[in-house]
Short mmCIF file of C-alpha atoms in Angstrom, two decimals:
data_model
loop_
_atom_site.label_atom_id
_atom_site.label_comp_id
_atom_site.label_asym_id
_atom_site.label_seq_id
_atom_site.Cartn_x
_atom_site.Cartn_y
_atom_site.Cartn_z
CA MET A 1 -5.88 -1.74 -17.07
CA LEU A 2 -7.09 -1.94 -13.50
CA GLU A 3 -10.29 -0.66 -11.71
CA ALA A 4 -10.27 -1.14 -7.95
CA LYS A 5 -13.34 -0.84 -5.69
CA GLY A 6 -14.06 -1.49 -2.06
CA THR A 7 -16.84 -1.79 0.42
CA GLN A 8 -17.76 -2.91 3.97
CA SER A 9 -21.31 -3.95 2.96
CA ARG A 10 -22.03 -7.53 2.53
CA ASN A 11 -22.57 -8.68 -1.12
CA TYR A 12 -22.21 -5.17 -2.50
CA ALA A 13 -18.82 -6.09 -4.07
CA ARG A 14 -20.64 -8.26 -6.61
CA ARG A 15 -22.35 -5.15 -7.97
CA GLN A 16 -19.08 -3.29 -7.90
CA ILE A 17 -17.40 -5.95 -10.06
CA GLN A 18 -20.19 -5.75 -12.60
CA SER A 19 -19.89 -1.94 -12.63
CA GLY A 20 -16.09 -2.08 -12.90
CA CYS A 21 -16.21 -4.60 -15.75
CA GLY A 22 -18.50 -2.31 -17.71
CA GLN A 23 -16.12 0.64 -17.20
CA VAL A 24 -12.90 -1.24 -18.04
CA SER A 25 -14.42 -3.17 -21.07
CA THR A 26 -15.27 0.08 -22.92
CA VAL A 27 -11.72 1.48 -22.98
CA ARG A 28 -9.36 0.87 -25.91
CA LEU A 29 -5.83 2.09 -25.64
CA GLY A 30 -4.87 3.99 -28.79
CA GLN A 31 -1.48 4.54 -30.24
CA MET A 32 0.00 1.34 -28.76
CA PRO A 33 2.22 -1.05 -30.66
CA ASN A 34 0.36 -4.01 -32.22
CA SER A 35 2.44 -6.35 -30.00
CA THR A 36 0.99 -4.77 -26.84
CA THR A 37 -1.22 -7.08 -24.77
CA VAL A 38 -3.85 -5.23 -22.75
CA LEU A 39 -4.94 -6.99 -19.49
CA ARG A 40 -8.19 -5.70 -18.00
CA VAL A 41 -8.73 -6.51 -14.31
CA VAL A 42 -11.31 -5.41 -11.83
CA VAL A 43 -10.83 -5.97 -8.13
CA ALA A 44 -13.48 -5.41 -5.47
CA THR A 45 -12.72 -5.92 -1.77
CA GLU A 46 -15.44 -6.62 0.75
CA LEU A 47 -13.92 -5.84 4.16
CA GLN A 48 -15.46 -7.12 7.42
CA ARG A 49 -14.26 -6.06 10.93
CA GLU A 50 -12.69 -8.65 13.23
CA GLY A 51 -15.50 -10.32 15.15
CA GLN A 52 -18.10 -9.79 12.41
CA LYS A 53 -20.06 -12.89 11.24
CA HIS A 54 -18.68 -13.02 7.70
CA ASN A 55 -15.12 -13.13 6.42
CA SER A 56 -13.52 -10.50 4.17
CA ARG A 57 -13.55 -11.31 0.47
CA ILE A 58 -11.78 -10.24 -2.72
CA LEU A 59 -13.59 -10.66 -6.04
CA VAL A 60 -11.81 -10.32 -9.28
CA GLY A 61 -13.13 -9.76 -12.80
CA ASP A 62 -11.43 -9.90 -16.21
CA PRO A 63 -13.75 -8.40 -18.89
CA LYS A 64 -13.20 -8.59 -22.59
CA GLU A 65 -12.97 -5.40 -24.67
CA ARG A 66 -16.40 -4.49 -26.02
CA LYS A 67 -17.02 -3.33 -29.59
CA SER A 68 -18.48 -0.04 -28.36
CA SER A 69 -15.04 0.92 -27.06
CA TYR A 70 -13.54 4.36 -27.35
CA ASP A 71 -9.79 5.21 -27.80
CA TYR A 72 -7.82 6.52 -24.89
CA ASP A 73 -4.74 8.22 -26.25
CA PHE A 74 -1.75 8.96 -24.10
CA GLN A 75 -0.21 12.56 -24.49
CA ARG A 76 3.17 11.08 -23.40
CA PRO A 77 4.63 7.62 -23.40
CA PRO A 78 2.66 5.31 -21.04
CA ALA A 79 5.76 4.25 -19.09
CA PHE A 80 6.52 7.96 -18.32
CA LEU A 81 2.94 8.63 -17.18
CA SER A 82 2.95 5.51 -14.97
CA GLU A 83 6.20 6.55 -13.32
CA ARG A 84 5.01 10.09 -12.69
CA ALA A 85 1.69 8.85 -11.19
CA ASN A 86 3.57 6.44 -8.95
CA LEU A 87 5.94 9.27 -7.83
CA ALA A 88 3.03 11.52 -7.02
CA ARG A 89 1.45 8.82 -4.93
CA LEU A 90 4.63 8.15 -3.10
CA CYS A 91 5.16 11.87 -2.37
CA TYR A 92 1.58 12.12 -0.97
CA LEU A 93 2.19 9.12 1.19
CA VAL A 94 5.45 10.49 2.81
CA GLY A 95 4.16 14.05 2.91
CA THR A 96 6.40 15.68 0.35
CA PHE A 97 3.74 17.82 -1.15
CA ILE A 98 6.12 20.16 -2.96
CA LEU A 99 7.67 17.24 -4.85
CA GLU A 100 4.25 15.88 -5.54
CA ARG A 101 3.17 19.11 -7.17
CA SER A 102 6.28 19.29 -9.33
CA SER A 103 5.78 15.66 -10.32
CA THR A 104 2.27 15.84 -11.51
CA LEU A 105 1.45 16.82 -15.09
#
């Protein structure tokens, strides 16, 4: 499970990591085999322009699942949904909007 955030403001990425960890920690994937390992990762980028005083930074968080979690159930197999989402992003990137529309659920 991945939550990605970004900013150009100095030190705001720290708050984004905390917020993202709160979001990711409350999700539990339902209907998954018991052998499934769920990784929770939050990434925040703090981009600085060339010539600015500070360097760009990447912050990473790996929160644990909280007890107040709710189930997120897939309507189709997760591998199928990931493939379709990646195809839709690729179609958008190369400008094939017709294929993108037919690829989304």
